[in-house]
GROMACS .gro file of C-alpha atoms in nm:
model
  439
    1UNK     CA    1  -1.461  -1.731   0.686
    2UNK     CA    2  -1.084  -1.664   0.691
    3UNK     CA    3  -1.039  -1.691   1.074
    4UNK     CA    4  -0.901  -2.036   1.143
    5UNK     CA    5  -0.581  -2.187   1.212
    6UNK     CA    6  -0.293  -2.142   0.992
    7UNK     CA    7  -0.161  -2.491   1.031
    8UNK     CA    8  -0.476  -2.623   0.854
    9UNK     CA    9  -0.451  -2.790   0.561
   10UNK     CA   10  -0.323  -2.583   0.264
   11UNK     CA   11  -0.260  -2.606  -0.147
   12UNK     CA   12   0.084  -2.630  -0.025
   13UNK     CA   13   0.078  -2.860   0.213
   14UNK     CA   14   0.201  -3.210   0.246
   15UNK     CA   15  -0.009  -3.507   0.176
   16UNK     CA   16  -0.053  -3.713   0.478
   17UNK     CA   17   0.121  -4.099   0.438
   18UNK     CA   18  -0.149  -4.291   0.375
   19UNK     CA   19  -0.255  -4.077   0.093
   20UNK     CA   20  -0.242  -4.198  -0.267
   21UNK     CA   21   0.093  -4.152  -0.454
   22UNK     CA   22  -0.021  -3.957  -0.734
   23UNK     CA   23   0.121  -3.668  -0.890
   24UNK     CA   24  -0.275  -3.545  -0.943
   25UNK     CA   25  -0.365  -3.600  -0.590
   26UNK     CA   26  -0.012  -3.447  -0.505
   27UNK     CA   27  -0.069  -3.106  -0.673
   28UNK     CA   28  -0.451  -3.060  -0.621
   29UNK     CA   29  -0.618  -3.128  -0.281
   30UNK     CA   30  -0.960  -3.319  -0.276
   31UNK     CA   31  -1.306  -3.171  -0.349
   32UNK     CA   32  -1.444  -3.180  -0.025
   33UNK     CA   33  -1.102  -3.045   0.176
   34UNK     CA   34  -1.193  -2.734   0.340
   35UNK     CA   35  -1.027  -2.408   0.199
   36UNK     CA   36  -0.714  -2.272   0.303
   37UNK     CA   37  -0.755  -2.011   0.542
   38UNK     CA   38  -0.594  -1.697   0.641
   39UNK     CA   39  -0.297  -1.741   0.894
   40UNK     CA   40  -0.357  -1.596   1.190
   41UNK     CA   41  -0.062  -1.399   1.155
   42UNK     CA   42  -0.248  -1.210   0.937
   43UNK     CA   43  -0.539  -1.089   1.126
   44UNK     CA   44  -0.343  -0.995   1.356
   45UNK     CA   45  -0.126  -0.739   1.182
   46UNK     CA   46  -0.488  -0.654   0.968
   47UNK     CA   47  -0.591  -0.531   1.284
   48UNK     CA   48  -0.281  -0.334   1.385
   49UNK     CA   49  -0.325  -0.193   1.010
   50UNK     CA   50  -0.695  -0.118   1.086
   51UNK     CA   51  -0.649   0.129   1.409
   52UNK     CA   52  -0.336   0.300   1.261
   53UNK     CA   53  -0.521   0.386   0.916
   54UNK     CA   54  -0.799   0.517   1.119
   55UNK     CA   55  -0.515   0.753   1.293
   56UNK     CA   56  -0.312   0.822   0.936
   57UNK     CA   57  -0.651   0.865   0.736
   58UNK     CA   58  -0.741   1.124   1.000
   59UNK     CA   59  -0.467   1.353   0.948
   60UNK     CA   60  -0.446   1.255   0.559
   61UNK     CA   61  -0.813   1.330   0.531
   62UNK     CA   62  -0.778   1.705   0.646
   63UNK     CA   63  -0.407   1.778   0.558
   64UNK     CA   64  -0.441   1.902   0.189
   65UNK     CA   65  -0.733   2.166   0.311
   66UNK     CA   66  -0.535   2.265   0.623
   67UNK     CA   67  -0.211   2.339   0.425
   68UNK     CA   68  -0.321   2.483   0.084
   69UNK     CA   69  -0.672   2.678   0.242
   70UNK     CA   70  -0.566   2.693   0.628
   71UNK     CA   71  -0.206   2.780   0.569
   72UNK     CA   72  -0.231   2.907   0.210
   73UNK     CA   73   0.025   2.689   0.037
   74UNK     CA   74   0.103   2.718  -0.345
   75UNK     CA   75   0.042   2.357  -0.545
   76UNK     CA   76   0.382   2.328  -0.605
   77UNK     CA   77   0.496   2.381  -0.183
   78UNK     CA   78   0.198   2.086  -0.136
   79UNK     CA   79   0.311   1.885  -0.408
   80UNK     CA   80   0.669   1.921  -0.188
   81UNK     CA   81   0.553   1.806   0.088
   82UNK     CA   82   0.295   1.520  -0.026
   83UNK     CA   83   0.630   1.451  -0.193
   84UNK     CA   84   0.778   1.416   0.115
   85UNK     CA   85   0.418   1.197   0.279
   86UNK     CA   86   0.462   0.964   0.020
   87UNK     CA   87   0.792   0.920  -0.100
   88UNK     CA   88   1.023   0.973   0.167
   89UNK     CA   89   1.004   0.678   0.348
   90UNK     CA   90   1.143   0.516   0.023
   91UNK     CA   91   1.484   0.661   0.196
   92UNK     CA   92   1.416   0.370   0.474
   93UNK     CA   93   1.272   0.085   0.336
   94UNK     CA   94   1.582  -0.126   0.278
   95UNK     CA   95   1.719  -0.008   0.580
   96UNK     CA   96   1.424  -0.127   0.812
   97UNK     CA   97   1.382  -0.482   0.548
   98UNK     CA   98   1.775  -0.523   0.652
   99UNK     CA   99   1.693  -0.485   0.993
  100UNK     CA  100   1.435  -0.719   1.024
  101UNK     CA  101   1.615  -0.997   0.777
  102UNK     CA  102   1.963  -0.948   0.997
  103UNK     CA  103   1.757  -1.036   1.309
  104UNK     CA  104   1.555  -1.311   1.184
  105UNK     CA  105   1.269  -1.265   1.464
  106UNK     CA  106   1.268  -0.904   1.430
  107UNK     CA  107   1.045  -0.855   1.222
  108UNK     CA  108   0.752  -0.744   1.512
  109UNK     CA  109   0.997  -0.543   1.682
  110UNK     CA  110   1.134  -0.317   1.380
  111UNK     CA  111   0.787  -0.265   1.264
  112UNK     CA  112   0.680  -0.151   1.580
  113UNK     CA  113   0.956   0.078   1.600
  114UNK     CA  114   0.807   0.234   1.305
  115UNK     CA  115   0.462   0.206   1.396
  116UNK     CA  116   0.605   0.382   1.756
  117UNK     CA  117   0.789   0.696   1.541
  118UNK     CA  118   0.434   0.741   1.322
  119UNK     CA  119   0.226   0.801   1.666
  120UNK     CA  120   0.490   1.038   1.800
  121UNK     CA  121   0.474   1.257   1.481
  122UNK     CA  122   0.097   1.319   1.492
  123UNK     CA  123   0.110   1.574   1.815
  124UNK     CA  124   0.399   1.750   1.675
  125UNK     CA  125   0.160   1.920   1.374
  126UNK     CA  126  -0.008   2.054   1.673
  127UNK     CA  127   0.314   2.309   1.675
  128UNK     CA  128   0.389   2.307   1.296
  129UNK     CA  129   0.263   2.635   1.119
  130UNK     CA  130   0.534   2.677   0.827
  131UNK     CA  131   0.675   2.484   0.559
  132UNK     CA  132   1.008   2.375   0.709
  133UNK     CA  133   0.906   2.175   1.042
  134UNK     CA  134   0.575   2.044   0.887
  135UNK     CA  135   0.819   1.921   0.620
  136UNK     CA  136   1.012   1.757   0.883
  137UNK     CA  137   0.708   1.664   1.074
  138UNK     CA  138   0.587   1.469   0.765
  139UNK     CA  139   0.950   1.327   0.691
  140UNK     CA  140   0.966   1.144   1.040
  141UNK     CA  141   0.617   1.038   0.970
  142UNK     CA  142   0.710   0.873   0.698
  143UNK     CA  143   1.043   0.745   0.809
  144UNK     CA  144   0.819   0.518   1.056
  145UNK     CA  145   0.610   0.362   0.804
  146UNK     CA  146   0.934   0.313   0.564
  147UNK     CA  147   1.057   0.082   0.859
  148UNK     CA  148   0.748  -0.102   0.929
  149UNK     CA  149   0.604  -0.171   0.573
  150UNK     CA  150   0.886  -0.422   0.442
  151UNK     CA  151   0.871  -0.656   0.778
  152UNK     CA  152   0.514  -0.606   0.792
  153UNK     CA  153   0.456  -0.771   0.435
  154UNK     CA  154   0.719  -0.987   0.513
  155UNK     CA  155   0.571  -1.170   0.817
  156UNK     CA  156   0.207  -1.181   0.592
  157UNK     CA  157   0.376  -1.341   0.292
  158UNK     CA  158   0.624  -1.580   0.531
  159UNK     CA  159   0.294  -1.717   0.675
  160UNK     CA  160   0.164  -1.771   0.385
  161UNK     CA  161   0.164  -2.001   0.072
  162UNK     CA  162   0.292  -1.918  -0.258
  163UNK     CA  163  -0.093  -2.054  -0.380
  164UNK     CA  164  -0.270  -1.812  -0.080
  165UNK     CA  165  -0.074  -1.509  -0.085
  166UNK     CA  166  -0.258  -1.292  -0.338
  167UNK     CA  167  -0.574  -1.395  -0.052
  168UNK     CA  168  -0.352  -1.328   0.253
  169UNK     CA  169  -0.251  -0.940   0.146
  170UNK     CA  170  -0.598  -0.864  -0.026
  171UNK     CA  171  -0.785  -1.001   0.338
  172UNK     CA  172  -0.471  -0.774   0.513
  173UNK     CA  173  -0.529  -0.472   0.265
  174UNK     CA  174  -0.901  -0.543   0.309
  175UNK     CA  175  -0.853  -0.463   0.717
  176UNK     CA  176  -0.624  -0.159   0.660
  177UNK     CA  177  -0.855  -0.022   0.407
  178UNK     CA  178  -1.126  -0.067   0.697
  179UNK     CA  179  -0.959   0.152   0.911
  180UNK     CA  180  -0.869   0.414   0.589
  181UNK     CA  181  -1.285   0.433   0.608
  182UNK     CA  182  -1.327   0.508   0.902
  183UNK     CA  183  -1.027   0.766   0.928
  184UNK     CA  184  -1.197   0.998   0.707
  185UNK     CA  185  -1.516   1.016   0.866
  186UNK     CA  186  -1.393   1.066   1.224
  187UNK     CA  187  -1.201   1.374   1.096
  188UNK     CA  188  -1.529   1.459   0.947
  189UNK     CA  189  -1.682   1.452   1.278
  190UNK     CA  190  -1.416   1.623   1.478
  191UNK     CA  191  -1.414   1.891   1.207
  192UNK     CA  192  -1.810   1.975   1.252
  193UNK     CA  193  -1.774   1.920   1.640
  194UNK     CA  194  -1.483   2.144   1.788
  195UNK     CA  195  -1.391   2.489   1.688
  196UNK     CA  196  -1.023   2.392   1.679
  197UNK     CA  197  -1.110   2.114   1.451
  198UNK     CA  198  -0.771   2.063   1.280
  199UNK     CA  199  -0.617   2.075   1.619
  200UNK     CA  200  -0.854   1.866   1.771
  201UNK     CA  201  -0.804   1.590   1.472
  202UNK     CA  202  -0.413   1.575   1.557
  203UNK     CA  203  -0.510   1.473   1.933
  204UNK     CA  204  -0.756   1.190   1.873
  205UNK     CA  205  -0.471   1.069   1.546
  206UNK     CA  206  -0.218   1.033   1.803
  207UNK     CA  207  -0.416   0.851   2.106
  208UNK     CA  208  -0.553   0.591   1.808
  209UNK     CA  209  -0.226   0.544   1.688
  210UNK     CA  210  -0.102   0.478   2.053
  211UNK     CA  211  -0.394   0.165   2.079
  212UNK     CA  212  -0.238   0.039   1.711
  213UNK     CA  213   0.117  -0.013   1.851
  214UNK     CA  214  -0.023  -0.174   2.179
  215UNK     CA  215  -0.198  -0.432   1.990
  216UNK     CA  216   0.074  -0.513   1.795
  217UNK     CA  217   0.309  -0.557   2.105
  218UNK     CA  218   0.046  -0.787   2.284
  219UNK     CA  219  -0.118  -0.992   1.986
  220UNK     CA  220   0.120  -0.997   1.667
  221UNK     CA  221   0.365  -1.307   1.712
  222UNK     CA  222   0.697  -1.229   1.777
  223UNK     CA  223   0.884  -1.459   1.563
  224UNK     CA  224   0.813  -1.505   1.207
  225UNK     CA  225   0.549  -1.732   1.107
  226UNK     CA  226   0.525  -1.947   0.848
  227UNK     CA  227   0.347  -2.264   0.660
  228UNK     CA  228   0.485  -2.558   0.690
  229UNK     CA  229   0.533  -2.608   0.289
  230UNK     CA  230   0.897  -2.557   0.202
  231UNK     CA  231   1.049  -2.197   0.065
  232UNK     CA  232   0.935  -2.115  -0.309
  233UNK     CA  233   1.299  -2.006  -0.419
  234UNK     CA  234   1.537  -2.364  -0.416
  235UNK     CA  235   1.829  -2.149  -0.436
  236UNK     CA  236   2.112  -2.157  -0.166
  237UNK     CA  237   2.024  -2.054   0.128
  238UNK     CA  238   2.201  -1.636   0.128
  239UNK     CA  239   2.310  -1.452   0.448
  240UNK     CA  240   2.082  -1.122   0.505
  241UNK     CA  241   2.351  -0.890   0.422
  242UNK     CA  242   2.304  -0.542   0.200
  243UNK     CA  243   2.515  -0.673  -0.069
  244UNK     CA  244   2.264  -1.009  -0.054
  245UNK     CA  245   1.934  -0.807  -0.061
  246UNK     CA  246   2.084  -0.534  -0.364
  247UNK     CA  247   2.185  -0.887  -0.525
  248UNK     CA  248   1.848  -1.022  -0.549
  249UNK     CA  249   1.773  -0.751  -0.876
  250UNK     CA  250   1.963  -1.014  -1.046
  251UNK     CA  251   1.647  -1.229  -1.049
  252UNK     CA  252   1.506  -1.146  -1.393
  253UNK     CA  253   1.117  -1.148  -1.217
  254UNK     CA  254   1.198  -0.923  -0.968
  255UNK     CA  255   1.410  -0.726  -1.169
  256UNK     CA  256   1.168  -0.648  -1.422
  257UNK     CA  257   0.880  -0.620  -1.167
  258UNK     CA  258   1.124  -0.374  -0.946
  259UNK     CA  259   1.152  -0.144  -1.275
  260UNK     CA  260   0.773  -0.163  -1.386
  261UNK     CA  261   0.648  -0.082  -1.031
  262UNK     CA  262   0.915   0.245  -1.097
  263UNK     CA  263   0.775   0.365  -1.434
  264UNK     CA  264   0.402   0.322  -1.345
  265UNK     CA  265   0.516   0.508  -1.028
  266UNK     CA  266   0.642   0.794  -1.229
  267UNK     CA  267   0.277   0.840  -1.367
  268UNK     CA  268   0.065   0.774  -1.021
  269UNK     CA  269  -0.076   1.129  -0.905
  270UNK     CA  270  -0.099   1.088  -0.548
  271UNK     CA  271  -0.449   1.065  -0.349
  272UNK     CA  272  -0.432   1.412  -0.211
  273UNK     CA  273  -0.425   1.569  -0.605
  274UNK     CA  274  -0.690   1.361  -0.699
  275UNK     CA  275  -0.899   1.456  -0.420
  276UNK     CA  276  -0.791   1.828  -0.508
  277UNK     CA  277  -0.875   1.847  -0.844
  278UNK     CA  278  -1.235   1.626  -0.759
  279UNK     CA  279  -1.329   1.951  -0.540
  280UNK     CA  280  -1.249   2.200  -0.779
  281UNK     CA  281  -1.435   2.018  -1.036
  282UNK     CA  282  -1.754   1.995  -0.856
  283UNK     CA  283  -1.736   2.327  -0.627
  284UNK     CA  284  -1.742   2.039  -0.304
  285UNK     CA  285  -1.737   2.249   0.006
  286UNK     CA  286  -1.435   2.262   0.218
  287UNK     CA  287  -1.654   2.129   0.559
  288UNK     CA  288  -1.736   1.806   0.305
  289UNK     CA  289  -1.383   1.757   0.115
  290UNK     CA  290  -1.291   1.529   0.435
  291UNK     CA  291  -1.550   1.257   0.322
  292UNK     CA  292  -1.387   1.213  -0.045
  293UNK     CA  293  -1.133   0.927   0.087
  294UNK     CA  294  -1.417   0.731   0.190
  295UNK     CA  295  -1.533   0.677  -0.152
  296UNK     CA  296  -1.196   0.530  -0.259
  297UNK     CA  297  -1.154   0.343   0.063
  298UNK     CA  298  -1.437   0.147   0.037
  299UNK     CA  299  -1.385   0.055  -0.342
  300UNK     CA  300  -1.073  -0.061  -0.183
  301UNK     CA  301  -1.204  -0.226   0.113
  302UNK     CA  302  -1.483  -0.410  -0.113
  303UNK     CA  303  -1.276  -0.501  -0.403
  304UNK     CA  304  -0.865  -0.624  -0.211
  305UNK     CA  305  -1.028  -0.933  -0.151
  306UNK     CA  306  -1.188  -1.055  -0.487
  307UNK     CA  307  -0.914  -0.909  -0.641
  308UNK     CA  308  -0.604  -1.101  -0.436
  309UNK     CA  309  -0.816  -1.414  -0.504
  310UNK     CA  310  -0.876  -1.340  -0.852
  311UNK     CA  311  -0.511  -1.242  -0.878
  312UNK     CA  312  -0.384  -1.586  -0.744
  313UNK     CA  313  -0.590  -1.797  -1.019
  314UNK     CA  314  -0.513  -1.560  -1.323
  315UNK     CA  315  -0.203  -1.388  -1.266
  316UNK     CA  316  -0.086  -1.148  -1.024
  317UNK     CA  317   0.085  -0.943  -1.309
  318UNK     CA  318  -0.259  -0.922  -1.555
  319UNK     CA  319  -0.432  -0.772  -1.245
  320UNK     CA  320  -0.148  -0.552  -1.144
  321UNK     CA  321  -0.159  -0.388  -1.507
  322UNK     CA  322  -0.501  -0.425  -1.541
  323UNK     CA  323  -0.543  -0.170  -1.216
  324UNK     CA  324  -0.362   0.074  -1.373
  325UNK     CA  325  -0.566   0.035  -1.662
  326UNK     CA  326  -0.812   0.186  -1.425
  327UNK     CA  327  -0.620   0.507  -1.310
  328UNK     CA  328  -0.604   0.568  -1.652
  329UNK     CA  329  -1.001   0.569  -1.666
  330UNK     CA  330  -0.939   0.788  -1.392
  331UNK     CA  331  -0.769   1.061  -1.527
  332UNK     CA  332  -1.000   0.982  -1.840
  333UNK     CA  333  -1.309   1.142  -1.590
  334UNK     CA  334  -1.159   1.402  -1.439
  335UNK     CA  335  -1.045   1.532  -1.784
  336UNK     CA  336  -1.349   1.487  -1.952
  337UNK     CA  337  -1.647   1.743  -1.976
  338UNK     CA  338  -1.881   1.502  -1.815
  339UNK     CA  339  -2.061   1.695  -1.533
  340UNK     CA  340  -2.339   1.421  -1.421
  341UNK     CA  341  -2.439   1.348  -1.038
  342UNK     CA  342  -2.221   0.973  -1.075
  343UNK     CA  343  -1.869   1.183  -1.159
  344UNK     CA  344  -1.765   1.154  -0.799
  345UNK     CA  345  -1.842   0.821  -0.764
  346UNK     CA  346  -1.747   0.685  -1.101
  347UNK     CA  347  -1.364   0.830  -1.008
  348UNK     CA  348  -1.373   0.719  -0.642
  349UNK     CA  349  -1.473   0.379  -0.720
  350UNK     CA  350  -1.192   0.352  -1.001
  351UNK     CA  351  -0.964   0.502  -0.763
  352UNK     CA  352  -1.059   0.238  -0.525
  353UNK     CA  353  -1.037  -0.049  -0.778
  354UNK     CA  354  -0.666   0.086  -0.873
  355UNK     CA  355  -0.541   0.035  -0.545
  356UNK     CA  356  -0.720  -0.291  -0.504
  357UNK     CA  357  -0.586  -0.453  -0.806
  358UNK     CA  358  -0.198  -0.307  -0.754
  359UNK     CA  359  -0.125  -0.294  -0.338
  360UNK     CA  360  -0.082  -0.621  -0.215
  361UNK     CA  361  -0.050  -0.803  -0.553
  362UNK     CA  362   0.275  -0.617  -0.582
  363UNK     CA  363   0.382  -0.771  -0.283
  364UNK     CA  364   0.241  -1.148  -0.361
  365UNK     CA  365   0.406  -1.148  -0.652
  366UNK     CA  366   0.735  -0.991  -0.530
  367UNK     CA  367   0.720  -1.254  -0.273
  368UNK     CA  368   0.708  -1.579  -0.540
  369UNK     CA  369   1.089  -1.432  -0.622
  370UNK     CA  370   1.234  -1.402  -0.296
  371UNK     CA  371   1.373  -1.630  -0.059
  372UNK     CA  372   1.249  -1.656   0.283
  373UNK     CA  373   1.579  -1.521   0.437
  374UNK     CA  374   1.562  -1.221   0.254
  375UNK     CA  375   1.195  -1.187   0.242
  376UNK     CA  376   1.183  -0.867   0.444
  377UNK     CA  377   1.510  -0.706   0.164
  378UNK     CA  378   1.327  -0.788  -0.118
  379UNK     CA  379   1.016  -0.635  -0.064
  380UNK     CA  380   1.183  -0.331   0.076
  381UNK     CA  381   1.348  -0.324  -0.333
  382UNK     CA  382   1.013  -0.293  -0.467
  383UNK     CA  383   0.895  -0.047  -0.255
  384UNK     CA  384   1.170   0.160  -0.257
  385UNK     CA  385   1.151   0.194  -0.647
  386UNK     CA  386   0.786   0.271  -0.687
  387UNK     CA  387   0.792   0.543  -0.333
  388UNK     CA  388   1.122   0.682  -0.516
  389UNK     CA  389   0.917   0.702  -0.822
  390UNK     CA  390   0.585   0.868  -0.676
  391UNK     CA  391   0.773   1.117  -0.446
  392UNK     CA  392   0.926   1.242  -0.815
  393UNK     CA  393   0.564   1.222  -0.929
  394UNK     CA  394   0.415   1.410  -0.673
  395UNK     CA  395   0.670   1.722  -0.688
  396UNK     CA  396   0.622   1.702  -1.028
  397UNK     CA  397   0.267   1.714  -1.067
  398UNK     CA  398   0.275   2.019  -0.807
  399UNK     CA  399   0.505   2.229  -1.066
  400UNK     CA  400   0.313   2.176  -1.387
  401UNK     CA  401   0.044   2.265  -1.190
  402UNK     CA  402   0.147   2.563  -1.086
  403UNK     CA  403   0.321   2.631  -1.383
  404UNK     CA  404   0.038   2.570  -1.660
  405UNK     CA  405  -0.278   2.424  -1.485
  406UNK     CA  406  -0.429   2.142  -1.338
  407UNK     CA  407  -0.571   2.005  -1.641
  408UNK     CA  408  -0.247   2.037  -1.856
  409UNK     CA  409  -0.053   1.845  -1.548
  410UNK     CA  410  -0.324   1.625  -1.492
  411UNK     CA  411  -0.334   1.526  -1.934
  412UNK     CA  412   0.060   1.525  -1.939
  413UNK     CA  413   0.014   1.236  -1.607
  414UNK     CA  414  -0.212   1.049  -1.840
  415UNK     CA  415   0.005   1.085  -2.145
  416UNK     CA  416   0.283   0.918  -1.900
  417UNK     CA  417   0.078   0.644  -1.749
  418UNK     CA  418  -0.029   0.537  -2.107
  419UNK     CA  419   0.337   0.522  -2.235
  420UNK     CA  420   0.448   0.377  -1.935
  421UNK     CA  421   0.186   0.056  -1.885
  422UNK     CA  422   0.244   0.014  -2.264
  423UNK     CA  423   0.641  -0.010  -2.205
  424UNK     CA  424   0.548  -0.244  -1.915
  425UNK     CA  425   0.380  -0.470  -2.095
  426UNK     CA  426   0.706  -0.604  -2.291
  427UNK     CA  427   0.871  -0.642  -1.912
  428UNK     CA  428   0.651  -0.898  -1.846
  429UNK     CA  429   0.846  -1.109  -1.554
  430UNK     CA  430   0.912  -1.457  -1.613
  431UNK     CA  431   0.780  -1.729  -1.417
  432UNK     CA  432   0.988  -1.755  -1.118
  433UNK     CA  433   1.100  -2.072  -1.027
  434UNK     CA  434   0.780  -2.318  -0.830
  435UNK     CA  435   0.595  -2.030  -0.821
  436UNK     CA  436   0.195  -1.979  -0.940
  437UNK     CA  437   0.171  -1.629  -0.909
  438UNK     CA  438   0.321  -1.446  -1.221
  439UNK     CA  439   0.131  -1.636  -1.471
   0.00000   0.00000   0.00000
């Protein structure tokens, strides 16, 4: 399996003295060497990602009923404040990737910090009725995982190879998705269990996401890991400053990734919408709409895998595009007039396979274009662009809802993504330097 020391042999590794000094048995490692395996690293942080999905999925889950049936919110004040869940920790991305870069150990410790501000939120919806402090509620929510994600990906792709990394974040997105399965269906439970059921959901979030920062403090190392193969960028070595990390756009791969991830952004209806307009199309019942997630979670969960390894042997930016390719099929179903029993499954599968093919293969190919120094900086640009871009999405979406329909927003978002993947095509990014990942 992938459990195994990360200090075993890899693609990247060096070949041992008495080895043969060929360039063929330099680049390609012998038929019977055992497979590189996932860094332990990894696992680790998978299984801080599991236990705080299960907490986030749980509130996720039940939030779109609880505002727009239990509080009676229009589409466009939900499509503010899913704005706000998914885009606002776009605000603090660079600022927690600076962090972590400036310290060059800190990596743990800032994510935890965010990890720490996510748990703290969850009990504070207890007291949140209106608009205004559920806004904020949301907004501090998100400010914690804007600080954690950039160090987090950093540490998986620093203990990783530039061959293994598509593997390394599918097996990581793999684990989170895990707990993004389970999330759902506890909610689901709590619901048909308690008569408080949305308060009750709240509690248990916030005591799971308590156990995810504990593991990270005992079991994720502090320092960063990583393989003993040298850095993929051969440029000087820069100092983690602000100006250094807004700098690295000069790269022509990362530039043109950075912008693509912004436009395809600008066309990504968020997960709560879909889920929305899924119920309305089939009449689901509310008491059921908390088990939709799990349909796209374990496309997800089945597919990161295959996909990161498929991604690192044909191209991390064929698979990126093609997963968009199948939120377009998406939109495709839940704008057509086809009414049969496999609907819901056909969409929550390509759901699934969308963010299987796009999530961490952003980041492993992000990663072929930034130095290790700045690893943390880099990332943090990506992600910054393509939150930015879904929060305007989101609040978007929520208007022409409100304004002229689901369906009308929902073909105007397909229009976009079309235009959009098409213009993305002719930014293809250039093979960074070394690298195997953008080909």
């Amino acid at each position: 399996m992938y459990v195994a020391d990360s200090r075993a042999g890899t693609p990247d590794s060096p070949a041992p003295a008495s080895a043969p000094a060929s360039a063929e048995g330099a680049a390609r490692p012998r038929a019977g060497r055992r497979r590189a395996a996932v860094a332990p690293t990894v696992l680790a942080l998978g299984t801080v990602s599991l236990i705080t999905d299960v907490s986030s999925e749980m509130v996720t889950a039940v939030l779109p009923l609880y505002l727009v049936t239990g509080l009676g919110l229009s589409p466009l004040g939900f499509g503010l404040l899913d704005g706000i869940y998914n885009g606002f920790s776009a605000l603090v991305r660079l600022a927690g990737g600076h962090l972590a870069d400036r310290g060059g150990g800190r990596h743990k410790w800032v994510a935890g910090a965010g990890y720490s501000l996510s748990a703290a939120c969850k009990p504070l919806l207890l007291l949140a009725h209106t608009l205004t402090p559920i806004g904020l509620i949301l907004a501090a929510d998100r400010t914690g995982k804007g600080l954690r994600t950039a160090p987090r990906d950093a540490l998986i792709s620093l203990s990783s190879t530039s061959r293994t990394r598509g593997r390394a974040f599918g097996v990581h997105r793999a684990m989170d998705t895990a707990g993004a399965l389970f999330g759902p269906l506890v909610a689901f439970l709590i619901l048909r269990a308690t008569v408080d059921g949305y308060d009750a959901v709240f509690t248990v979030s916030f005591c799971v996401a308590v156990v995810g920062v504990l593991v990270l403090v005992l079991f994720v190392p502090g320092g960063s890991t990583r393989p003993p193969a040298t850095t993929d960028i051969p440029h000087p070595t820069p100092r983690p400053t602000l100006r250094a990390a807004l700098a690295l756009l000069r790269r022509p791969a990362l530039r043109r990734l950075t912008v693509c991830a912004l436009l395809l952004g600008l066309a990504t209806v968020s997960d709560s919408f879909i889920y929305l307009l899924l119920q309305r199309r089939l009449g689901v019942p509310d008491r059921w709409f908390a088990l939709l997630p799990l349909g796209t979670a374990a496309a997800f969960l089945l597919l990161a895998v295959p996909l990161g390894r498929l991604a690192d042997r044909v191209g991390r930016w064929r698979v990126f595009l093609a997963g968009h390719g199948t939120l377009l099929l998406t939109y495709g179903l839940l704008l057509s007039s086809w009414h049969g029993t496999a609907l819901p499954y056909a969409v929550l599968v390509l759901h699934g396979g969308f963010y299987a093919a796009t999530d961490g293969v952003l980041m492993a190919a992000a990663s072929d274009s930034v130095p290790d120094e700045l690893r943390s900086s880099g990332l943090a640009l990506v992600q910054t662009g393509q939150a930015l871009a879904r929060f305007v999405c989101s609040i978007g979406f929520g208007a022409a809802w409100t304004a002229w329909g689901d369906r009308t927003a929902l073909t105007a978002s397909a229009v976009a993504l079309a235009v959009c993947a098409l213009f993305s095509l002719s930014l293809r990014p250039t093979r960074p330097p070394r690298s195997e990942g953008l080909a």
